[in-house]
């Protein structure tokens, strides 16, 4: 338990374009200063290391609920001196230049468009989309969105929530039909959303099909809930909105409904702690998420034939989850049970009891406070 | 419930298709629905199951295409045409450039291969509004395949083609000839992989390329002959808004001014 973990955090800020441009200008000036001083040198670029060795965990002081992952101050150098890394060094500068120009125009760009622009301007440096993506990450310690990169969101919300975008009409998410309210990829917009609710719980749903089923059955008219899904692995915007909801409505517990397999638990953990992949932005959006289902004690509800064996990929995910020190004790036990039984099951298996069974299942579990 | 008979999802999917053919109905008649994938924005207003979709009040906001297309009614529009785009990123680009503010149209995307609700919705719009439909895809075999899916229907769901196809779809771009016309740098051209070439050759064998759209065949052959492909995003090398400000409006003007230029 460290008291000064704050000092170790490297976080990405959401900045307005003028600030980002200022940071780029500072980087350029620093570089030139070292180049033109009495003892000239080409300074190295220090980028935050996005490897697991640089991952730190902040344990909540009082409870387990405030744990999150962040990247610490371990840097990896991009240097012009090392021959094979020289191109990587140049790429970072090129991307900075391009982002600067785009921000000046006050426009946004998709990663693919950025690739084409860089390809045409500097064909010797860039040959693949992957290189562009890697270079963008951890640049200037601000979020990708601040750099002007457009991202879409896969997230949707339904249920007992009223949202209002600035200068627009109030949208009632319970009237949005089975397709729900689409979460915008624009984090600035999400930040300015006005939200009101009379729900008592927030439920994260792993899969789109389940979300659609629950929304269509208007489950939120029977139980006071807000449904949210990222349709698989969560994206930044969905996590951002969930985080905002948890801050705006702190008394609402957040629960996850995932398949009974390591990947489902991994998705829960990403909402809960963040991930290294998202690196600098992870810590901001961590929420206290509890595991509603499917869990070990639900297995009796599932017919034997619905179980499928775990694949090698599942076991890999399980292994990496086990080795993470953030995993709660009870979640760890569940994971061990999964691996031991060698089986997995999907939420749809519950339809065996009827198509409206899922709503009843959720209601029962909530009433019994059966979540960990 | 019957794992010995149904071992995988694909088995069930095939069975559903067989039933549809047997009963001569569509999937949605059997109450089999998929999750919704498509997006729409622009000068359109409609009701679905009591919920109002008012795209006109904010023409640059994207709305999800409703899954239950049979419940869509009271369609109102002041658009002059419907634009289909293949990819979500292009849709985003148009939204970001506020394309619909300057152009009175409806923009739809199926985010790749269109799902059934998207195709049915498109068909409904065309029937009710009688507007021209233009399709914008990448200049590669996948783009072309998506274009033909909108226009002629897909191979897997051939039995449903009458309801799902939209013969009014016209190919707006991107053509192999646009490369020189719009002065794109050489680096934007990507070589066709072996897989791409195989796909293109398979596409060329499709029957409708002989009879109904022989002009499309020429463009596809040109692509194969040159051995290169390129994506819509390549246009951003001039300016980010080149697509919205210049390419699309000029292409539409070409089609409108010379109706014989229909492709």
Coordinates of C-alpha atoms in Angstrom, one line a residue:
Chain A
X1 CA 0.0 0.0 0.0
X2 CA 1.7 3.1 -1.1
X3 CA 0.7 6.5 -0.1
X4 CA 2.3 8.5 -2.8
X5 CA 1.1 6.4 -5.8
X6 CA -0.1 9.7 -7.3
X7 CA 3.4 10.6 -8.0
X8 CA 4.0 7.5 -10.1
X9 CA 1.1 7.9 -12.3
X10 CA 1.5 8.8 -15.9
X11 CA -1.8 9.8 -17.2
X12 CA -3.2 11.1 -20.5
X13 CA -5.1 14.4 -20.4
X14 CA -8.1 15.3 -22.5
X15 CA -6.9 18.6 -23.8
X16 CA -8.3 21.2 -26.1
X17 CA -6.5 21.5 -29.5
X18 CA -4.7 24.7 -28.5
X19 CA -3.1 22.9 -25.6
X20 CA -2.0 19.9 -27.6
X21 CA -0.5 22.2 -30.2
X22 CA 1.3 24.0 -27.4
X23 CA 2.8 20.7 -26.2
X24 CA 4.0 19.9 -29.7
X25 CA 5.6 23.3 -30.0
X26 CA 7.3 22.8 -26.7
X27 CA 8.6 19.4 -27.8
X28 CA 10.0 21.0 -31.0
X29 CA 11.6 23.9 -29.1
X30 CA 13.2 21.6 -26.6
X31 CA 14.7 19.5 -29.4
X32 CA 16.1 22.6 -31.1
X33 CA 17.5 23.9 -27.9
X34 CA 19.5 20.8 -27.3
X35 CA 20.6 20.7 -31.0
X36 CA 21.8 24.2 -31.1
X37 CA 23.4 24.5 -27.6
X38 CA 27.1 24.6 -26.9
X39 CA 27.3 20.8 -26.7
X40 CA 24.9 19.8 -29.4
X41 CA 23.1 16.5 -29.4
X42 CA 20.0 14.9 -30.9
X43 CA 17.8 14.4 -27.9
X44 CA 16.0 11.2 -27.5
X45 CA 12.2 11.0 -27.4
X46 CA 10.9 9.5 -24.2
X47 CA 7.7 7.7 -24.6
X48 CA 5.9 5.9 -21.8
X49 CA 6.6 2.3 -21.9
X50 CA 3.4 0.3 -22.6
X51 CA 4.7 -3.0 -21.4
X52 CA 3.5 -5.1 -18.5
X53 CA 6.8 -4.3 -16.7
X54 CA 5.6 -0.7 -16.4
X55 CA 2.2 -1.6 -15.1
X56 CA 1.5 -0.6 -11.6
X57 CA -1.6 -1.2 -9.5
X58 CA -3.1 1.3 -7.1
X59 CA -4.8 -0.6 -4.4
X60 CA -7.8 1.1 -2.8
X61 CA -7.0 2.2 0.7
X62 CA -10.1 1.1 2.4
X63 CA -11.7 -1.3 0.1
X64 CA -10.9 -3.4 -3.0
X65 CA -13.3 -1.3 -4.9
X66 CA -11.0 1.5 -5.9
X67 CA -8.3 -0.4 -7.5
X68 CA -7.1 0.5 -10.9
X69 CA -4.2 0.0 -13.3
X70 CA -1.9 2.7 -14.5
X71 CA 1.3 3.1 -16.3
X72 CA 4.3 4.4 -14.4
X73 CA 7.3 6.4 -15.3
X74 CA 9.2 3.8 -17.2
X75 CA 10.2 5.2 -20.5
X76 CA 11.2 3.6 -23.7
X77 CA 13.5 5.7 -25.8
X78 CA 13.1 6.5 -29.4
X79 CA 16.5 7.5 -30.5
X80 CA 18.0 8.6 -33.8
X81 CA 21.3 7.1 -32.8
X82 CA 20.3 3.5 -32.8
X83 CA 20.2 2.4 -36.4
X84 CA 17.3 0.1 -36.4
X85 CA 15.2 2.4 -34.3
X86 CA 15.9 5.5 -36.2
X87 CA 12.8 5.2 -38.4
X88 CA 10.6 4.8 -35.3
X89 CA 12.1 8.1 -34.0
X90 CA 11.3 9.9 -37.2
X91 CA 7.8 8.5 -37.3
X92 CA 7.0 10.0 -34.0
X93 CA 8.0 13.5 -35.2
X94 CA 6.1 13.0 -38.5
X95 CA 2.9 12.0 -36.7
X96 CA 3.3 15.0 -34.4
X97 CA 3.6 17.3 -37.4
X98 CA 0.6 15.8 -39.1
X99 CA -1.5 16.1 -36.0
X100 CA -0.4 19.7 -35.5
X101 CA -1.6 20.6 -39.0
X102 CA -4.9 18.8 -38.5
X103 CA -5.5 20.5 -35.1
X104 CA -4.8 23.8 -36.7
X105 CA -7.6 23.2 -39.2
X106 CA -9.8 22.3 -36.3
X107 CA -10.7 19.1 -37.9
X108 CA -10.7 15.4 -37.0
X109 CA -9.2 12.5 -38.8
X110 CA -9.7 8.7 -38.8
X111 CA -6.6 6.5 -38.3
X112 CA -6.9 5.3 -41.8
X113 CA -7.0 8.8 -43.3
X114 CA -4.0 9.6 -41.1
X115 CA -2.2 6.6 -42.6
X116 CA -2.8 7.8 -46.2
X117 CA -1.7 11.3 -45.5
X118 CA 1.5 10.1 -43.8
X119 CA 2.0 7.6 -46.6
X120 CA 2.0 10.3 -49.2
X121 CA 4.0 12.9 -47.3
X122 CA 6.7 10.5 -46.1
X123 CA 6.5 7.3 -48.0
X124 CA 9.9 6.1 -46.8
X125 CA 8.9 6.1 -43.2
X126 CA 5.4 4.6 -43.2
X127 CA 4.5 1.4 -44.8
X128 CA 1.6 0.1 -42.7
X129 CA -1.4 1.1 -40.7
X130 CA 0.1 -0.7 -37.7
X131 CA 3.1 1.5 -37.6
X132 CA 0.9 4.6 -37.5
X133 CA -1.2 3.1 -34.7
X134 CA 1.8 2.3 -32.6
X135 CA 3.3 5.7 -33.1
X136 CA 0.2 7.5 -32.0
X137 CA -0.1 5.7 -28.7
X138 CA 1.4 7.4 -25.7
X139 CA 2.2 10.5 -27.7
X140 CA 2.6 13.7 -25.8
X141 CA 0.7 12.3 -22.8
X142 CA -2.7 13.3 -24.1
X143 CA -5.6 11.2 -25.2
X144 CA -5.9 10.1 -28.8
X145 CA -9.0 12.0 -29.0
X146 CA -7.2 15.2 -28.1
X147 CA -4.8 14.6 -30.9
X148 CA -7.7 14.9 -33.3
X149 CA -8.2 11.3 -34.0
X150 CA -11.8 10.4 -34.6
X151 CA -13.0 7.3 -32.9
X152 CA -16.4 5.7 -33.1
X153 CA -18.0 4.1 -30.2
X154 CA -19.7 0.7 -30.3
X155 CA -21.6 1.4 -27.1
X156 CA -25.3 1.7 -26.6
X157 CA -27.5 2.6 -23.6
X158 CA -31.1 1.7 -22.8
X159 CA -33.4 1.9 -19.8
X160 CA -34.3 4.4 -17.2
X161 CA -32.0 7.2 -18.2
X162 CA -32.7 10.6 -19.6
X163 CA -29.8 12.2 -21.5
X164 CA -29.6 15.6 -23.0
X165 CA -26.9 16.8 -25.3
X166 CA -26.1 20.5 -25.0
X167 CA -28.7 22.6 -26.9
X168 CA -30.7 19.5 -27.8
X169 CA -33.9 17.8 -26.7
X170 CA -33.9 15.4 -23.8
X171 CA -33.8 11.7 -25.0
X172 CA -35.5 9.0 -23.0
X173 CA -33.4 5.9 -23.3
X174 CA -36.4 3.7 -22.4
X175 CA -38.2 4.9 -25.5
X176 CA -35.3 4.1 -27.8
X177 CA -36.5 0.8 -28.9
X178 CA -34.3 -2.3 -29.1
X179 CA -31.5 -0.3 -30.7
X180 CA -31.0 1.9 -27.7
X181 CA -29.2 5.3 -27.5
X182 CA -26.0 5.2 -29.4
X183 CA -23.0 6.5 -27.4
X184 CA -21.1 9.1 -29.3
X185 CA -17.3 8.7 -29.9
X186 CA -16.9 12.4 -29.1
X187 CA -15.6 12.5 -25.5
X188 CA -16.2 16.2 -25.2
X189 CA -19.8 15.7 -26.0
X190 CA -20.1 12.9 -23.5
X191 CA -18.6 15.1 -20.9
X192 CA -21.3 17.7 -21.4
X193 CA -24.2 15.3 -21.4
X194 CA -26.8 16.0 -18.8
X195 CA -28.1 12.8 -17.2
X196 CA -31.0 12.0 -15.0
X197 CA -32.3 8.7 -13.7
X198 CA -34.7 7.0 -11.4
X199 CA -33.0 3.6 -11.8
X200 CA -31.5 1.7 -8.9
X201 CA -28.9 -0.4 -10.8
X202 CA -26.7 -0.2 -13.8
X203 CA -26.1 -3.4 -15.8
X204 CA -23.3 -3.9 -18.3
X205 CA -24.2 -6.5 -20.9
X206 CA -21.4 -8.2 -22.8
X207 CA -23.2 -9.0 -26.0
X208 CA -25.3 -7.0 -28.3
X209 CA -27.9 -9.8 -28.9
X210 CA -28.6 -10.1 -25.2
X211 CA -28.8 -6.3 -24.9
X212 CA -31.3 -6.2 -27.7
X213 CA -33.4 -9.0 -26.2
X214 CA -33.5 -7.2 -22.8
X215 CA -34.3 -3.8 -24.4
X216 CA -37.0 -5.3 -26.5
X217 CA -38.6 -7.1 -23.6
X218 CA -38.5 -3.7 -21.8
X219 CA -36.9 -5.4 -18.8
X220 CA -36.3 -1.9 -17.3
X221 CA -40.1 -1.4 -16.9
X222 CA -40.1 -4.3 -14.4
X223 CA -36.8 -3.7 -12.7
X224 CA -35.4 -0.1 -12.3
X225 CA -32.2 -0.5 -14.3
X226 CA -30.0 1.2 -16.9
X227 CA -28.6 -1.2 -19.6
X228 CA -25.3 -0.5 -21.2
X229 CA -23.2 -2.5 -23.7
X230 CA -20.0 -2.0 -25.6
X231 CA -20.9 -4.9 -27.8
X232 CA -17.8 -6.9 -26.8
X233 CA -14.5 -5.5 -25.7
X234 CA -15.2 -2.1 -24.3
X235 CA -14.1 1.1 -26.1
X236 CA -13.0 4.3 -24.5
X237 CA -16.2 6.2 -25.1
X238 CA -18.4 3.5 -23.4
X239 CA -16.1 3.3 -20.5
X240 CA -16.0 7.1 -20.3
X241 CA -19.8 7.3 -20.1
X242 CA -20.0 4.5 -17.6
X243 CA -17.5 6.3 -15.4
X244 CA -19.4 9.5 -15.7
X245 CA -22.6 7.6 -14.7
X246 CA -20.8 6.1 -11.7
X247 CA -19.7 9.6 -10.6
X248 CA -23.0 11.3 -11.3
X249 CA -25.0 8.5 -9.6
X250 CA -22.7 7.1 -6.9
X251 CA -25.4 5.2 -5.1
X252 CA -26.1 3.0 -8.2
X253 CA -24.3 -0.3 -8.1
X254 CA -22.8 -1.4 -11.4
X255 CA -23.1 -5.1 -12.4
X256 CA -22.0 -7.1 -15.3
X257 CA -23.8 -9.8 -17.2
X258 CA -21.2 -11.8 -19.2
X259 CA -20.8 -15.3 -20.6
X260 CA -19.3 -17.9 -18.3
X261 CA -15.9 -18.0 -19.9
X262 CA -12.5 -16.3 -19.3
X263 CA -13.2 -13.8 -22.0
X264 CA -16.3 -12.6 -20.3
X265 CA -14.4 -12.1 -17.0
X266 CA -11.7 -10.3 -19.0
X267 CA -14.4 -7.8 -20.3
X268 CA -15.6 -7.3 -16.7
X269 CA -12.1 -6.6 -15.6
X270 CA -11.5 -4.1 -18.4
X271 CA -14.5 -2.1 -17.3
X272 CA -13.4 -2.5 -13.7
X273 CA -9.7 -1.8 -13.9
X274 CA -8.8 -0.6 -17.3
X275 CA -6.2 -2.3 -19.5
X276 CA -2.6 -1.7 -20.4
X277 CA -3.6 -1.4 -24.1
X278 CA -5.4 1.7 -23.3
X279 CA -2.5 2.6 -21.2
X280 CA -2.5 6.2 -20.2
X281 CA -6.2 6.6 -20.4
X282 CA -7.2 3.5 -18.4
X283 CA -7.2 4.9 -14.9
X284 CA -9.6 7.6 -15.6
X285 CA -12.5 5.4 -16.4
X286 CA -12.2 2.5 -13.9
X287 CA -15.4 1.7 -12.1
X288 CA -16.5 -0.5 -9.4
X289 CA -18.1 -3.3 -11.3
X290 CA -19.6 -6.4 -9.7
X291 CA -20.2 -9.8 -11.3
X292 CA -23.9 -10.6 -11.6
X293 CA -23.8 -13.5 -13.9
X294 CA -23.2 -16.0 -15.3
X295 CA -21.4 -17.5 -12.3
X296 CA -20.7 -20.9 -10.8
X297 CA -23.9 -21.0 -8.8
X298 CA -25.9 -20.5 -12.0
X299 CA -24.6 -23.6 -13.7
X300 CA -27.4 -25.7 -12.4
X301 CA -29.8 -23.6 -14.4
X302 CA -28.0 -24.5 -17.7
X303 CA -28.7 -27.8 -19.5
X304 CA -25.8 -30.1 -19.8
X305 CA -25.8 -29.9 -23.6
X306 CA -25.1 -26.1 -23.6
X307 CA -21.7 -26.5 -22.2
X308 CA -18.8 -26.3 -24.7
X309 CA -15.2 -27.1 -23.8
X310 CA -12.7 -24.3 -23.2
X311 CA -10.5 -23.6 -26.2
X312 CA -6.7 -23.0 -25.9
X313 CA -7.3 -19.3 -26.3
X314 CA -9.7 -19.3 -23.3
X315 CA -7.0 -21.0 -21.2
X316 CA -4.5 -18.3 -22.3
X317 CA -6.8 -15.6 -21.2
X318 CA -7.5 -17.4 -17.9
X319 CA -3.8 -17.7 -17.3
X320 CA -3.1 -14.0 -17.9
X321 CA -6.1 -13.1 -15.6
X322 CA -4.9 -15.3 -12.9
X323 CA -1.4 -13.8 -12.9
X324 CA -2.8 -10.3 -12.5
X325 CA -2.6 -9.0 -9.0
X326 CA -5.8 -7.0 -9.3
X327 CA -8.1 -9.9 -9.5
X328 CA -10.4 -10.2 -6.5
X329 CA -10.4 -13.3 -4.4
X330 CA -14.0 -14.3 -5.3
X331 CA -13.4 -13.7 -9.0
X332 CA -10.3 -15.8 -8.8
X333 CA -12.2 -18.7 -7.3
X334 CA -14.8 -18.5 -10.1
X335 CA -12.0 -18.4 -12.7
X336 CA -10.4 -21.5 -11.1
X337 CA -13.7 -23.3 -11.3
X338 CA -14.0 -22.5 -15.0
X339 CA -10.6 -23.8 -15.8
X340 CA -11.0 -26.8 -13.6
X341 CA -14.3 -27.9 -15.2
X342 CA -12.8 -27.2 -18.6
X343 CA -16.2 -25.9 -19.8
X344 CA -17.8 -22.6 -20.8
X345 CA -21.4 -21.5 -21.3
X346 CA -23.1 -18.5 -22.9
X347 CA -25.9 -16.5 -21.5
X348 CA -28.2 -17.6 -24.3
X349 CA -28.3 -21.0 -22.7
X350 CA -30.7 -19.6 -20.2
X351 CA -33.3 -19.3 -22.9
X352 CA -33.8 -23.0 -22.4
X353 CA -36.2 -22.0 -19.7
X354 CA -38.1 -19.7 -22.0
X355 CA -37.4 -16.4 -23.7
X356 CA -38.6 -14.2 -20.8
X357 CA -36.5 -16.2 -18.3
X358 CA -33.5 -13.9 -18.6
X359 CA -35.5 -10.9 -17.1
X360 CA -36.6 -13.0 -14.2
X361 CA -33.1 -14.3 -13.7
X362 CA -31.7 -10.8 -13.4
X363 CA -34.5 -9.6 -11.2
X364 CA -34.0 -12.5 -8.8
X365 CA -30.3 -12.1 -8.5
X366 CA -30.6 -8.4 -7.9
X367 CA -33.3 -8.8 -5.2
X368 CA -31.1 -11.4 -3.5
X369 CA -28.1 -9.1 -3.9
X370 CA -26.4 -12.0 -5.4
X371 CA -23.4 -10.3 -7.0
X372 CA -19.7 -10.4 -6.2
Chain B
X1 CA -31.7 -28.8 -26.4
X2 CA -30.8 -31.1 -29.3
X3 CA -27.1 -31.0 -29.4
X4 CA -26.8 -34.1 -31.6
X5 CA -28.6 -32.5 -34.4
X6 CA -27.5 -28.9 -33.9
X7 CA -23.8 -28.8 -33.3
X8 CA -23.1 -25.2 -34.4
X9 CA -24.6 -21.9 -35.2
X10 CA -24.1 -22.4 -39.0
X11 CA -26.3 -25.5 -38.9
X12 CA -29.1 -23.5 -37.4
X13 CA -28.6 -20.7 -40.0
X14 CA -28.8 -23.1 -42.9
X15 CA -31.9 -24.7 -41.5
X16 CA -33.6 -21.3 -41.2
X17 CA -32.8 -20.6 -44.8
X18 CA -34.2 -23.9 -45.9
X19 CA -37.4 -23.2 -44.0
X20 CA -37.7 -19.8 -45.6
X21 CA -37.4 -21.4 -49.1
X22 CA -39.9 -24.1 -48.2
X23 CA -42.5 -21.7 -46.9
X24 CA -41.6 -19.0 -49.4
X25 CA -41.3 -16.4 -46.8
X26 CA -38.6 -14.1 -45.3
X27 CA -36.7 -14.5 -42.2
X28 CA -38.5 -11.8 -40.4
X29 CA -41.8 -13.6 -41.1
X30 CA -40.5 -16.4 -38.9
X31 CA -39.7 -13.7 -36.3
X32 CA -36.0 -14.4 -36.7
X33 CA -34.2 -11.1 -36.2
X34 CA -30.6 -10.0 -36.1
X35 CA -28.9 -7.3 -34.1
X36 CA -29.0 -4.0 -35.9
X37 CA -25.9 -2.7 -37.5
X38 CA -26.8 0.0 -39.9
X39 CA -26.7 3.8 -39.4
X40 CA -28.7 6.6 -41.1
X41 CA -28.4 10.4 -41.0
X42 CA -29.8 13.3 -43.0
X43 CA -33.0 14.8 -44.1
X44 CA -35.4 12.2 -42.9
X45 CA -38.1 11.7 -40.4
X46 CA -40.0 8.6 -39.5
X47 CA -41.8 6.7 -36.7
X48 CA -40.9 3.3 -35.4
X49 CA -43.0 1.5 -32.8
X50 CA -44.1 4.9 -31.4
X51 CA -40.6 6.3 -31.3
X52 CA -39.9 9.3 -33.5
X53 CA -36.7 9.5 -35.5
X54 CA -36.2 13.1 -36.3
X55 CA -33.0 13.2 -38.3
X56 CA -34.1 16.5 -39.9
X57 CA -33.6 18.5 -36.7
X58 CA -30.0 17.5 -36.6
X59 CA -28.9 16.2 -40.0
X60 CA -25.4 15.3 -38.9
X61 CA -26.4 13.0 -36.1
X62 CA -26.3 9.3 -36.8
X63 CA -29.2 7.1 -35.8
X64 CA -29.3 3.3 -35.7
X65 CA -31.5 1.8 -38.3
X66 CA -34.4 0.1 -36.5
X67 CA -34.4 -3.7 -36.6
X68 CA -38.1 -4.1 -37.0
X69 CA -38.5 -2.4 -40.4
X70 CA -42.1 -3.5 -40.7
X71 CA -43.0 -1.1 -37.9
X72 CA -41.5 1.9 -39.7
X73 CA -44.1 4.4 -40.9
X74 CA -44.8 8.0 -41.6
X75 CA -41.7 8.5 -43.6
X76 CA -41.1 12.2 -44.4
X77 CA -38.2 13.5 -46.3
X78 CA -36.9 16.6 -48.2
X79 CA -33.9 14.8 -49.5
X80 CA -32.9 14.8 -53.2
X81 CA -31.1 11.5 -53.1
X82 CA -29.9 8.6 -50.9
X83 CA -26.2 8.0 -50.5
X84 CA -25.0 4.6 -49.3
X85 CA -21.5 4.4 -48.0
X86 CA -19.6 1.1 -47.4
X87 CA -17.7 1.9 -44.3
X88 CA -18.4 3.5 -41.0
X89 CA -15.3 5.6 -41.1
X90 CA -16.5 7.2 -44.3
X91 CA -19.9 7.8 -42.7
X92 CA -18.0 9.5 -39.7
X93 CA -16.0 11.6 -42.1
X94 CA -19.2 12.9 -43.8
X95 CA -20.8 13.5 -40.3
X96 CA -17.6 15.4 -39.2
X97 CA -17.6 17.5 -42.4
X98 CA -21.3 18.2 -41.8
X99 CA -22.0 16.9 -45.3
X100 CA -25.8 16.9 -44.8
X101 CA -25.9 20.5 -44.0
X102 CA -24.7 21.4 -47.4
X103 CA -26.3 18.6 -49.3
X104 CA -29.9 17.6 -49.0
X105 CA -29.7 13.9 -48.8
X106 CA -30.0 10.8 -46.7
X107 CA -26.8 8.9 -45.9
X108 CA -26.9 5.2 -45.0
X109 CA -24.2 2.8 -44.1
X110 CA -24.4 -0.9 -43.4
X111 CA -20.9 -0.8 -41.8
X112 CA -19.5 -3.3 -44.3
X113 CA -21.8 -6.1 -45.6
X114 CA -25.3 -4.8 -45.0
X115 CA -27.5 -6.7 -42.6
X116 CA -31.1 -7.5 -43.4
X117 CA -32.7 -4.6 -41.6
X118 CA -30.5 -2.1 -43.4
X119 CA -31.4 -3.6 -46.8
X120 CA -35.1 -3.7 -46.0
X121 CA -35.0 -0.2 -44.7
X122 CA -33.3 1.0 -47.9
X123 CA -35.8 -0.8 -49.9
X124 CA -38.6 0.9 -47.9
X125 CA -37.1 4.3 -48.4
X126 CA -36.8 3.8 -52.1
X127 CA -40.4 2.6 -52.4
X128 CA -41.9 5.4 -50.4
X129 CA -39.7 8.3 -51.5
X130 CA -38.7 7.4 -55.1
X131 CA -35.3 9.0 -54.8
X132 CA -32.2 8.1 -56.7
X133 CA -29.8 5.9 -54.8
X134 CA -26.0 6.3 -55.1
X135 CA -23.5 3.9 -53.7
X136 CA -20.0 4.8 -52.6
X137 CA -17.5 1.9 -52.0
X138 CA -13.8 1.4 -52.0
X139 CA -12.2 0.5 -55.4
X140 CA -11.5 -3.1 -54.4
X141 CA -13.2 -6.5 -54.7
X142 CA -14.8 -6.2 -51.3
X143 CA -16.3 -2.8 -52.1
X144 CA -17.7 -4.2 -55.3
X145 CA -19.2 -7.2 -53.5
X146 CA -20.9 -4.9 -51.1
X147 CA -22.3 -2.8 -54.0
X148 CA -23.7 -5.9 -55.6
X149 CA -25.2 -7.0 -52.3
X150 CA -27.2 -3.8 -52.1
X151 CA -28.2 -3.9 -55.7
X152 CA -28.8 -7.6 -56.5
X153 CA -28.9 -9.3 -53.1
X154 CA -26.5 -11.8 -51.6
X155 CA -25.8 -15.3 -52.7
X156 CA -26.7 -16.9 -49.4
X157 CA -30.1 -15.2 -49.3
X158 CA -30.9 -15.5 -53.0
X159 CA -34.4 -16.7 -52.2
X160 CA -35.2 -13.4 -50.6
X161 CA -33.7 -11.3 -53.3
X162 CA -37.0 -9.9 -54.5
X163 CA -37.6 -8.2 -51.2
X164 CA -34.1 -7.3 -50.3
X165 CA -32.6 -6.1 -53.5
X166 CA -32.7 -2.5 -54.6
X167 CA -32.4 -2.3 -58.4
X168 CA -32.3 1.5 -58.2
X169 CA -28.8 1.5 -56.7
X170 CA -26.3 3.2 -58.9
X171 CA -22.5 3.0 -58.6
X172 CA -21.3 6.4 -57.8
X173 CA -17.7 5.5 -57.1
X174 CA -14.9 4.9 -56.5
X175 CA -13.8 3.8 -60.0
X176 CA -10.3 2.8 -61.2
X177 CA -10.5 5.7 -63.6
X178 CA -10.9 8.2 -60.7
X179 CA -7.3 7.7 -59.8
X180 CA -5.9 9.8 -62.6
X181 CA -8.9 12.0 -62.8
X182 CA -8.5 13.2 -59.2
X183 CA -4.8 13.2 -59.3
X184 CA -4.0 10.8 -56.5
X185 CA -0.3 10.1 -55.6
X186 CA 1.1 6.8 -56.6
X187 CA 1.6 5.6 -53.0
X188 CA -2.2 5.4 -52.4
X189 CA -2.5 2.6 -54.9
X190 CA -2.2 -0.7 -53.1
X191 CA -1.5 -3.9 -55.1
X192 CA -4.1 -6.5 -55.4
X193 CA -3.2 -9.5 -53.4
X194 CA -3.6 -13.1 -54.7
X195 CA -6.8 -13.4 -52.7
X196 CA -8.1 -10.2 -54.2
X197 CA -7.4 -11.4 -57.7
X198 CA -9.2 -14.7 -57.0
X199 CA -12.2 -12.8 -55.6
X200 CA -12.3 -10.5 -58.6
X201 CA -12.3 -13.4 -61.0
X202 CA -15.1 -15.0 -59.1
X203 CA -17.1 -11.8 -59.2
X204 CA -16.6 -11.5 -62.9
X205 CA -18.4 -14.8 -63.3
X206 CA -21.6 -13.5 -61.8
X207 CA -24.5 -13.6 -64.2
X208 CA -25.8 -10.1 -63.7
X209 CA -22.5 -8.7 -64.9
X210 CA -23.3 -10.1 -68.3
X211 CA -26.8 -8.9 -68.8
X212 CA -27.9 -6.1 -66.4
X213 CA -24.8 -4.1 -65.7
X214 CA -22.2 -4.7 -68.4
X215 CA -20.6 -1.3 -67.7
X216 CA -19.7 -2.5 -64.2
X217 CA -17.9 -5.4 -65.8
X218 CA -15.6 -3.1 -67.7
X219 CA -14.6 -1.3 -64.5
X220 CA -13.9 -4.5 -62.7
X221 CA -11.8 -5.9 -65.5
X222 CA -9.8 -2.6 -65.5
X223 CA -9.1 -3.1 -61.8
X224 CA -7.9 -6.6 -62.4
X225 CA -5.9 -5.6 -65.4
X226 CA -4.1 -2.8 -63.6
X227 CA -3.6 -5.1 -60.5
X228 CA -4.2 -2.3 -58.1
X229 CA -6.9 -1.1 -55.7
X230 CA -7.5 1.9 -53.5
X231 CA -9.6 3.1 -50.7
X232 CA -11.9 6.1 -50.3
X233 CA -9.7 7.4 -47.5
X234 CA -7.0 8.0 -50.1
X235 CA -8.8 11.2 -51.1
X236 CA -7.9 12.7 -47.8
X237 CA -4.4 13.3 -49.0
X238 CA -5.5 16.4 -50.8
X239 CA -7.6 17.8 -48.0
X240 CA -9.6 16.0 -45.3
X241 CA -12.9 17.3 -46.7
X242 CA -12.1 16.6 -50.3
X243 CA -14.6 13.7 -50.3
X244 CA -17.5 15.8 -49.0
X245 CA -16.6 19.1 -50.7
X246 CA -15.6 18.0 -54.1
X247 CA -15.7 14.3 -55.0
X248 CA -19.2 13.4 -54.1
X249 CA -20.9 16.6 -55.3
X250 CA -19.1 16.5 -58.6
X251 CA -19.9 12.8 -59.2
X252 CA -23.6 13.4 -58.4
X253 CA -23.6 16.4 -60.7
X254 CA -22.2 14.2 -63.5
X255 CA -25.0 11.6 -63.1
X256 CA -27.7 14.2 -62.9
X257 CA -26.6 16.4 -65.8
X258 CA -26.1 13.4 -68.1
X259 CA -28.8 10.9 -67.2
X260 CA -27.4 8.6 -69.9
X261 CA -24.3 8.4 -67.8
X262 CA -26.0 6.1 -65.4
X263 CA -23.8 3.3 -64.3

